[in-house]
Short mmCIF file of C-alpha atoms in Angstrom, two decimals:
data_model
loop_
_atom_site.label_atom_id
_atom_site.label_comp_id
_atom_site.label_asym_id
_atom_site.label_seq_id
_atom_site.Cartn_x
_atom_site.Cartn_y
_atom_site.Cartn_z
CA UNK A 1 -102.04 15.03 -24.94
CA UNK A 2 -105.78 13.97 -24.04
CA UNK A 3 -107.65 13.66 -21.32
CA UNK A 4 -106.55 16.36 -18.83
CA UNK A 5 -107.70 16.80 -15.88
CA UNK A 6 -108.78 20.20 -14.74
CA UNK A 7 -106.85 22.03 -12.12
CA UNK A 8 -108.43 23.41 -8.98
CA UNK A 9 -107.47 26.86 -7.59
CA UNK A 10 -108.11 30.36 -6.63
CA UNK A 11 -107.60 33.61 -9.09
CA UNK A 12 -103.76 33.55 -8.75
CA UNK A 13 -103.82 30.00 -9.66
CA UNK A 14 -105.75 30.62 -12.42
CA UNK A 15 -103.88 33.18 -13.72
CA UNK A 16 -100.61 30.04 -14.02
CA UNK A 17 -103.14 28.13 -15.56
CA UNK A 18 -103.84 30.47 -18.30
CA UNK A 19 -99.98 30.97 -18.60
CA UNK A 20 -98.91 27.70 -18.60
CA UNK A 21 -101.78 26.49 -21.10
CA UNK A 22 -100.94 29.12 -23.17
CA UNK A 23 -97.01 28.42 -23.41
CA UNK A 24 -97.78 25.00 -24.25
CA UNK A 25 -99.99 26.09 -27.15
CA UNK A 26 -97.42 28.32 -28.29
CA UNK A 27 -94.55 25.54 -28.32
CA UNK A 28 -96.98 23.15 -30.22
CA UNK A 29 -97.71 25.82 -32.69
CA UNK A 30 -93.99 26.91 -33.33
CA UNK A 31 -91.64 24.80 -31.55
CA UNK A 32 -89.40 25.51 -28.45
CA UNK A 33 -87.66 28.08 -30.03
CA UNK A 34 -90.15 30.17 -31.44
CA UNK A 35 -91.68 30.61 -27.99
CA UNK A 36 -92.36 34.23 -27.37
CA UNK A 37 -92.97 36.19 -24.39
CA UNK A 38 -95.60 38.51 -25.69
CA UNK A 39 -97.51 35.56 -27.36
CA UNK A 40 -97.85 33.84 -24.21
CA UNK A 41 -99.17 36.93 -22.31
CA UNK A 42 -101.98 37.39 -25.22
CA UNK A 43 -103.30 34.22 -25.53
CA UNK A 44 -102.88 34.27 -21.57
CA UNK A 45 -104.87 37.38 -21.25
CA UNK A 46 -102.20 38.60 -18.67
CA UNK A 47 -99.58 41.53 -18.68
CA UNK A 48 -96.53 40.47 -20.23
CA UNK A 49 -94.34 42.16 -17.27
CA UNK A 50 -96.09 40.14 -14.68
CA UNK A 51 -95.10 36.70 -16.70
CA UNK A 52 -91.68 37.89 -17.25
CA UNK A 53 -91.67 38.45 -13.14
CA UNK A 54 -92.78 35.28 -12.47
CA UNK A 55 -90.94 33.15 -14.85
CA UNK A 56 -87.81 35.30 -15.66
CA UNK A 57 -86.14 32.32 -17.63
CA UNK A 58 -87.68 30.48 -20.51
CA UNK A 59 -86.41 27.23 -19.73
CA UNK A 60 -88.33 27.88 -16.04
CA UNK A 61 -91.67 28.39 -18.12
CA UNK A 62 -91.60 26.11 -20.41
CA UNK A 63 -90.33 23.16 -18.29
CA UNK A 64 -92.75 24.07 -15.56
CA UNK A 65 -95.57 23.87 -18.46
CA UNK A 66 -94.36 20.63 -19.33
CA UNK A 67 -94.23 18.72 -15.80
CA UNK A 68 -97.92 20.38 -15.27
CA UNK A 69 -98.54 18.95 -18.23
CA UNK A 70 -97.53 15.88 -17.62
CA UNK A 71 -98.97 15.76 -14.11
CA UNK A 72 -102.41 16.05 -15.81
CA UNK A 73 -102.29 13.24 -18.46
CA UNK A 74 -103.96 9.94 -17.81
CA UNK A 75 -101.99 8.01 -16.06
CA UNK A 76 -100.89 4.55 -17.30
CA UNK A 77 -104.61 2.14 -16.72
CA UNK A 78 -104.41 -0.59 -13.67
CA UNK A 79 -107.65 -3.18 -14.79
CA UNK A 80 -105.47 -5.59 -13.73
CA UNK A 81 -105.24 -7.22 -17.14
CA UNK A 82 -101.67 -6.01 -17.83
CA UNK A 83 -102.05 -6.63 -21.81
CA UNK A 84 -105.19 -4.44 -22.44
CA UNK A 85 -103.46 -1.78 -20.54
CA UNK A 86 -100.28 -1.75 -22.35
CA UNK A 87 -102.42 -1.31 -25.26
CA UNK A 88 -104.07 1.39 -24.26
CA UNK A 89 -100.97 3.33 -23.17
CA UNK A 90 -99.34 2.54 -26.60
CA UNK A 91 -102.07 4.14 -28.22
CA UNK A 92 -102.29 6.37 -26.47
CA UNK A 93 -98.32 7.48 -26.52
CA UNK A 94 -98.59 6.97 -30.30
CA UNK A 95 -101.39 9.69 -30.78
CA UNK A 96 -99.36 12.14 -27.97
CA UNK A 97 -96.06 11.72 -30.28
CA UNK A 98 -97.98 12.80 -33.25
CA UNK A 99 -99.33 15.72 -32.05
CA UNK A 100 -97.79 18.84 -32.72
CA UNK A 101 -96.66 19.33 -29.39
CA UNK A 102 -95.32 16.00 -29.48
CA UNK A 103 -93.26 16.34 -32.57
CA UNK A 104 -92.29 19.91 -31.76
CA UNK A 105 -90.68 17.95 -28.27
CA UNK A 106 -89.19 15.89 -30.13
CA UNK A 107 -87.21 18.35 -32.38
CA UNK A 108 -85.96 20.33 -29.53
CA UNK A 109 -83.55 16.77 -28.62
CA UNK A 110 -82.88 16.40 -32.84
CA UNK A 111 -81.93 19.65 -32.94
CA UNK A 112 -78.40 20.69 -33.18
CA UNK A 113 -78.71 23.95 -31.84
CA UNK A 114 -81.19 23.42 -29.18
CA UNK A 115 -80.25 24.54 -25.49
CA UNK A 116 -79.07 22.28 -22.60
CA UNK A 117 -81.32 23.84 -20.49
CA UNK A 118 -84.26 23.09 -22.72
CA UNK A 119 -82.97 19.58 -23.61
CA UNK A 120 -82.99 18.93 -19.94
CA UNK A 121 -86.64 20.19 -19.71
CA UNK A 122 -87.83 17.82 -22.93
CA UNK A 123 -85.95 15.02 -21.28
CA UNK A 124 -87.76 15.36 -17.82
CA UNK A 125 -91.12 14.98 -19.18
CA UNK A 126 -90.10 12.19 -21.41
CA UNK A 127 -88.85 10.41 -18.13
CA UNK A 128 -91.94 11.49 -15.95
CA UNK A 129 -94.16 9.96 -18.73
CA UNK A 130 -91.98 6.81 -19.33
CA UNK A 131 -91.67 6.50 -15.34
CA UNK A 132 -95.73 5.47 -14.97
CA UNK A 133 -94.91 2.81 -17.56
CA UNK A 134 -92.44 1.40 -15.57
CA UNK A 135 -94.26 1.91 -12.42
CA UNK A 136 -96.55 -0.68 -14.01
CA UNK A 137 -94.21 -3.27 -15.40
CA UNK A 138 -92.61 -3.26 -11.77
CA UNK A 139 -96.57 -3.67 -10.01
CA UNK A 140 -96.95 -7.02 -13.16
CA UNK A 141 -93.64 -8.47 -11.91
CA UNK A 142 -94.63 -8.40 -8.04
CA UNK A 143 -97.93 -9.47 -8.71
CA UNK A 144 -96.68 -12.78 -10.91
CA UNK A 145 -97.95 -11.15 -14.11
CA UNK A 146 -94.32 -11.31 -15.51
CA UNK A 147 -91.15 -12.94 -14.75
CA UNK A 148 -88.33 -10.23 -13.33
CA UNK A 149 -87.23 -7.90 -15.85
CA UNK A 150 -85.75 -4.93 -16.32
CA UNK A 151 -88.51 -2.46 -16.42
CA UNK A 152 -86.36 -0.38 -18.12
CA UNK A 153 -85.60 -2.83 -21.31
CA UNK A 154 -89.03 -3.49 -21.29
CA UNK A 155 -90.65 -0.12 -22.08
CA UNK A 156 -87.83 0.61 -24.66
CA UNK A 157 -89.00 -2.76 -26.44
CA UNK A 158 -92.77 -1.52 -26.38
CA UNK A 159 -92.24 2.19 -26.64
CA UNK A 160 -89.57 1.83 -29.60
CA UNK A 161 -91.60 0.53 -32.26
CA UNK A 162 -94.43 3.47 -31.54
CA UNK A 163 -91.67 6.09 -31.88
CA UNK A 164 -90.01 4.89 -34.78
CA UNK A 165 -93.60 4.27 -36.57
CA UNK A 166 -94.37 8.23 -35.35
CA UNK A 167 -90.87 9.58 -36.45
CA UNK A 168 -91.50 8.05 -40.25
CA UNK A 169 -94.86 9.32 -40.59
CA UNK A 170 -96.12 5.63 -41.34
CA UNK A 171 -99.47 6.55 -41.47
CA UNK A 172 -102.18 5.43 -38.19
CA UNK A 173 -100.86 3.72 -35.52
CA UNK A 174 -103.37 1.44 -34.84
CA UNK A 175 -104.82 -0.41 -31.48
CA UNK A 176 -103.80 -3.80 -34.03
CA UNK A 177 -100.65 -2.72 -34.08
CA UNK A 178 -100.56 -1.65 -30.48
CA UNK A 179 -101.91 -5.28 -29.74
CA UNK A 180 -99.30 -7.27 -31.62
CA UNK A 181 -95.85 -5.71 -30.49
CA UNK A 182 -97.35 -6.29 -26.62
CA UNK A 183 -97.99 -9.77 -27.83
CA UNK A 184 -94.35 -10.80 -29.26
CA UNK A 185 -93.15 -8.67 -25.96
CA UNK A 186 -94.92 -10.58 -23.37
CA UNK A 187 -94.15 -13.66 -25.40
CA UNK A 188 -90.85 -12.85 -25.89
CA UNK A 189 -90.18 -11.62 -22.23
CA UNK A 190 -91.70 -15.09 -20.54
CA UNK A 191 -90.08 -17.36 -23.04
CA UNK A 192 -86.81 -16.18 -22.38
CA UNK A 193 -87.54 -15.32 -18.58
CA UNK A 194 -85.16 -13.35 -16.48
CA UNK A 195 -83.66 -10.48 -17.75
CA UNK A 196 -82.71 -7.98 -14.81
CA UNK A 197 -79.69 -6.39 -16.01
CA UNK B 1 -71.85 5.18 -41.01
CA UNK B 2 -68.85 2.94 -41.15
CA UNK B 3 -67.08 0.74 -43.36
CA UNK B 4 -67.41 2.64 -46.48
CA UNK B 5 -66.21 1.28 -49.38
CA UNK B 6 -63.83 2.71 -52.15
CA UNK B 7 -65.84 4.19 -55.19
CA UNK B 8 -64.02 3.06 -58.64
CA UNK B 9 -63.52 5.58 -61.54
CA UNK B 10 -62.25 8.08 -63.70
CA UNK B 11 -61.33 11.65 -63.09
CA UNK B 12 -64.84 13.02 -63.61
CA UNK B 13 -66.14 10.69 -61.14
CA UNK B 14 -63.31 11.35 -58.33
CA UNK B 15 -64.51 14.74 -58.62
CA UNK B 16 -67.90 13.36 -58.34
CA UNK B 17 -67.27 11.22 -55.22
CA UNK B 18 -64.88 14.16 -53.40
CA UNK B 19 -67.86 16.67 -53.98
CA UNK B 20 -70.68 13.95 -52.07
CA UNK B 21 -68.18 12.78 -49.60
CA UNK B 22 -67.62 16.71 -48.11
CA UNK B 23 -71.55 17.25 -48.65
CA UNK B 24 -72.36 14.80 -46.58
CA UNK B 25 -69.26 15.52 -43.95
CA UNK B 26 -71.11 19.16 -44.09
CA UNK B 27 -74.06 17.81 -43.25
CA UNK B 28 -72.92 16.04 -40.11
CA UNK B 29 -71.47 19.27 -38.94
CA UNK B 30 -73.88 21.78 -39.10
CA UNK B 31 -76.87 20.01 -40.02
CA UNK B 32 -79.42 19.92 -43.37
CA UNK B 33 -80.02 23.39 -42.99
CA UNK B 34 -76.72 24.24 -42.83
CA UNK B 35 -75.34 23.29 -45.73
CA UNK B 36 -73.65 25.75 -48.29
CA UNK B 37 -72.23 25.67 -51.70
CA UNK B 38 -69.02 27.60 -51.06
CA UNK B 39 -68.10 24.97 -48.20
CA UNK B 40 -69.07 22.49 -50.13
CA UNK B 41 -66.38 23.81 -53.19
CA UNK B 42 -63.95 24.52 -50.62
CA UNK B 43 -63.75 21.36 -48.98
CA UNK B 44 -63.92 19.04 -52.25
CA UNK B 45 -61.46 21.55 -53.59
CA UNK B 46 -63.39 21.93 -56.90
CA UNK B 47 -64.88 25.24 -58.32
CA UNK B 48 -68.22 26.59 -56.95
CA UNK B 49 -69.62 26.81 -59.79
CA UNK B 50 -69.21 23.41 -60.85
CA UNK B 51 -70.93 22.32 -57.63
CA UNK B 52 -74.23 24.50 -58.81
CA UNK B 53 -73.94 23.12 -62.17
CA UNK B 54 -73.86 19.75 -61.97
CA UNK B 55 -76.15 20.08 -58.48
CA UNK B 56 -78.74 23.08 -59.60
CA UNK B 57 -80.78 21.91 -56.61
CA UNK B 58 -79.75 21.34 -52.63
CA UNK B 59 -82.05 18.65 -52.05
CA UNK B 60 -80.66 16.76 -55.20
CA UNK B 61 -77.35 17.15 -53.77
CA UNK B 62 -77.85 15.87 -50.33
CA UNK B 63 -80.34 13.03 -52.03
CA UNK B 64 -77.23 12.27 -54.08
CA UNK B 65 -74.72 12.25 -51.19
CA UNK B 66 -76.78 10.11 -49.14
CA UNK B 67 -78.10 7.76 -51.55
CA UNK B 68 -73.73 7.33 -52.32
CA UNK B 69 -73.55 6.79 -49.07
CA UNK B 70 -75.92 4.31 -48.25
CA UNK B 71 -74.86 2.12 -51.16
CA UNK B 72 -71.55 2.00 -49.97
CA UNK B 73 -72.66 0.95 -46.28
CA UNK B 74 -71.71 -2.47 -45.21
CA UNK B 75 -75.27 -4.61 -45.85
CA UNK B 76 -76.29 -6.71 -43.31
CA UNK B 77 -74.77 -9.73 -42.90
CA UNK B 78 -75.52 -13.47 -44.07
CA UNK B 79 -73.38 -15.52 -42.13
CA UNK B 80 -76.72 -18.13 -42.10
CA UNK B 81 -76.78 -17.13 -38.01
CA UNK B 82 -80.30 -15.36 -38.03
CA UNK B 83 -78.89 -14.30 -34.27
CA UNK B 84 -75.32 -13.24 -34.93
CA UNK B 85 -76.69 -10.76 -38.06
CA UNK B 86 -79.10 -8.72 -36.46
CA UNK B 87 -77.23 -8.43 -33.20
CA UNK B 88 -74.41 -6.77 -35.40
CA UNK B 89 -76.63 -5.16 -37.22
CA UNK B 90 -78.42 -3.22 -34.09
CA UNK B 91 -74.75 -2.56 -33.06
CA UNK B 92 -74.15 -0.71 -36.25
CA UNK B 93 -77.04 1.06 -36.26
CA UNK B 94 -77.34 2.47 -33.03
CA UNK B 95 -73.32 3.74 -33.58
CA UNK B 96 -74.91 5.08 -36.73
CA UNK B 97 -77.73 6.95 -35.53
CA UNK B 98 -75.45 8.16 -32.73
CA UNK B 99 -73.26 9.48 -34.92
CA UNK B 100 -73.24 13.58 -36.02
CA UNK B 101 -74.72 12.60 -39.35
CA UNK B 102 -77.25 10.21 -37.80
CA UNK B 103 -78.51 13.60 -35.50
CA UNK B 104 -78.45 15.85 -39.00
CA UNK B 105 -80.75 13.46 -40.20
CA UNK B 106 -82.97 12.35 -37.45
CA UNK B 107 -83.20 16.44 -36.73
CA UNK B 108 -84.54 17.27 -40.80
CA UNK B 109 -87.86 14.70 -39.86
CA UNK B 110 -88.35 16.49 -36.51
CA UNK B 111 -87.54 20.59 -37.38
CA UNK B 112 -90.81 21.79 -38.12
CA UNK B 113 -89.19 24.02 -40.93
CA UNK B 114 -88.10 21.29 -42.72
CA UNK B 115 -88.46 21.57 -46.20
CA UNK B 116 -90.72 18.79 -47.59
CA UNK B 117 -88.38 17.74 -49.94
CA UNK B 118 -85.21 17.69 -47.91
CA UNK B 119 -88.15 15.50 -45.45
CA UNK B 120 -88.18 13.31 -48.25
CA UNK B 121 -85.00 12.80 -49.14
CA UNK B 122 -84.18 11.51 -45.23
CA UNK B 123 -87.10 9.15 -45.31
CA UNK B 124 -85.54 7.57 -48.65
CA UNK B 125 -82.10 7.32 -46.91
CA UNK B 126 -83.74 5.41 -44.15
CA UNK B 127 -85.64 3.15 -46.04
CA UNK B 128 -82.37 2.33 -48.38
CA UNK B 129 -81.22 1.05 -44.64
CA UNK B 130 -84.19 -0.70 -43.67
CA UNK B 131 -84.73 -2.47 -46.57
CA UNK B 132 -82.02 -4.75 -46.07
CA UNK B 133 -82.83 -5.62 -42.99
CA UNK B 134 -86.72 -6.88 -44.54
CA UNK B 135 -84.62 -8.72 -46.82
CA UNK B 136 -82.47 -10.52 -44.75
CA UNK B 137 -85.84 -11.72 -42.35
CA UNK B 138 -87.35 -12.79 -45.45
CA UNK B 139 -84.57 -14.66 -46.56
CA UNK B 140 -84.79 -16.13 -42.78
CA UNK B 141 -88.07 -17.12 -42.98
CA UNK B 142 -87.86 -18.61 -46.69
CA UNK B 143 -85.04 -20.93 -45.17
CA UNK B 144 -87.60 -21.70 -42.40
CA UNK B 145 -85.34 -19.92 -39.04
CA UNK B 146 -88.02 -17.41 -38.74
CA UNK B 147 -92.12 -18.41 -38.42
CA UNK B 148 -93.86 -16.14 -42.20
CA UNK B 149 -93.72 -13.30 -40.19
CA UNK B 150 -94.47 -9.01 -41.13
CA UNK B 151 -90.84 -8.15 -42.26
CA UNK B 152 -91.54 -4.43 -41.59
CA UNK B 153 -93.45 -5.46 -37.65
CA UNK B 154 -90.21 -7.27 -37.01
CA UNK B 155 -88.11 -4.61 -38.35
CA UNK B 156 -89.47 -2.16 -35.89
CA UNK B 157 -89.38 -3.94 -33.03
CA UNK B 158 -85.86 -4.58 -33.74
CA UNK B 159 -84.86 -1.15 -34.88
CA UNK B 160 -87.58 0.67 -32.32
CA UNK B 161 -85.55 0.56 -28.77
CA UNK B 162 -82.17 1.19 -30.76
CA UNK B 163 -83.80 4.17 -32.12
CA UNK B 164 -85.27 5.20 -28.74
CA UNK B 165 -82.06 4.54 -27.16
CA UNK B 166 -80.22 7.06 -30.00
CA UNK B 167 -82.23 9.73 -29.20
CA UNK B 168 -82.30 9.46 -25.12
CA UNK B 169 -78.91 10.24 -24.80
CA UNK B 170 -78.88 6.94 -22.24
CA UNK B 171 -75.53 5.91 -22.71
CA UNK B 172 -73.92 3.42 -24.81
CA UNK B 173 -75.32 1.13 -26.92
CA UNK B 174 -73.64 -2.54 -26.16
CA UNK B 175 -73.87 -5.98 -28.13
CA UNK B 176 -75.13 -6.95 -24.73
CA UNK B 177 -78.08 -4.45 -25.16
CA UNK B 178 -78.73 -5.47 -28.71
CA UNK B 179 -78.36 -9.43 -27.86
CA UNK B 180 -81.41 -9.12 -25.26
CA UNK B 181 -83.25 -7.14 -27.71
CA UNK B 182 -82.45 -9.98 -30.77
CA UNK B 183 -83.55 -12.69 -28.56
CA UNK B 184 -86.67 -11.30 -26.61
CA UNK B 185 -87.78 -10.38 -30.27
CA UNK B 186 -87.44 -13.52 -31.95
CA UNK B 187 -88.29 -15.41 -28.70
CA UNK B 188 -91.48 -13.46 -29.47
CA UNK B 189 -92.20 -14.04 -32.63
CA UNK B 190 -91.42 -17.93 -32.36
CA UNK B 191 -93.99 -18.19 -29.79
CA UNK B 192 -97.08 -15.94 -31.28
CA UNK B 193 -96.62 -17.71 -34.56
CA UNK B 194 -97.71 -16.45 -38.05
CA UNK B 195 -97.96 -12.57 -37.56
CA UNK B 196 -98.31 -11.05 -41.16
CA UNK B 197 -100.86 -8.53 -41.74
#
């Protein structure tokens, strides 16, 4: 969860800021669950009444943390060298699911009791962050970079081997690595050409 | 976690086998954490204090239970069609990791309260699975249907989107899904040649 961007705004939008930093802190530090209203108002430096007003449900806060978020992450690279900036994202994805926010997301969909609600939330910033990926498998394919395929099947095949390696604590994830599961991809996607579902 | 075979044995080890059969169908119901003693006793209809003496510790128990379990998993097959076995393979898996026992499990490595040694026990349940899928590419590449290639690479990128896929919630897993991943995969690693580390 690097390179942010920083938000513009007046005092009220500052105050969200503050809010919405501070709950995703707090759900790094103790997971979805252990999110707690008064926490979040602390390390906010706000009233606890006037979060509670503006974000009566917990689901509401923390999924609106999330999609901010996820708004300000780097965006998947366009060089227009489509292998470097797989890479990149790869590594990139790798050091995000490691994180403690990542693997505290990550519990919330494992877990057995988690919410609906809050597994929808987890699952909408999984899809917002997956949906730049495919945003730039679909730009390669118009541009001649790859043959038609399903975007879709394509990120799962890159993405897949970066989660597992992050889920079994595997030790680094390494650009290397990174670099040779887009190679057999590619490869493996223009030797065996179309594959639109 | 299908196709279990019959245990052989004497009395002592029926009552063995009944205790680590409802163990682990405790565990797919409510989960690692979950798991207590008295259910334990009541569903293998033995005495609870058996259950503590011959299993002082939890984690031994559930290491037990799933290390009885994975032995008794069908292996991957060696029909000598490279293709054919990991296709079924990725087909059993992804029903396995689907399954309420595959969530217990995948849940213990992403709960941040997991205990390290329940952690441990789930990582050495996995790798009792993965490790015959590195021996059956090795065996593929000793006959020569496979380039020398990084067993544990190829095993990611093979296991990787099923895994993904598991934890999505995006529907069913087909052999049509795992076919496309099979041959994109070894399509790959054909093409980019000798990829050991």
């Amino acid at each position: 969860m690097t390179d942010v961007q920083r938000r513009p705004g007046g005092r009220s939008s500052r105050v969200r800021a503050q809010v919405l930093d501070a709950t995703v802190t707090l759900v790094a530090r103790h997971g979805v669950a252990g999110l707690r209203y008064d926490e979040v108002a602390e390390l906010a430096g706000v009233n606890r009444a006037s979060v509670y007003r503006r974000w009566p449900r917990r689901d509401a806060l923390i999924s609106e943390a999330l999609a901010d978020l996820a708004d300000r992450e780097a965006p998947i690279g366009d060089t227009g060298d489509l292998r470097a900036d797989l890479v990149e994202f790869l590594v990139t994805l790798a050091a995000s699911q490691s994180s403690p926010l990542g693997r505290a997301l990550a519990g919330v969909l494992h877990t057995a009791g988690s919410s609906p609600d809050v597994r929808r939330v987890v699952q909408a910033f999984y899809e917002r962050r997956t949906g730049t990926l495919h945003r730039r498998i679909t730009r390669a394919v118009d541009r001649g970079e790859l043959p038609p395929v399903d975007a879709h099947l394509l990120a799962d095949l890159l993405a897949g081997p970066v989660h597992l390696h992050a889920t079994h604590d595997t030790g680094a994830f390494t650009p290397t690595d990174a670099t040779r599961i887009v190679d057999i991809v590619l490869a493996g996607i223009r030797v065996t050409g179309d594959q639109r579902p």
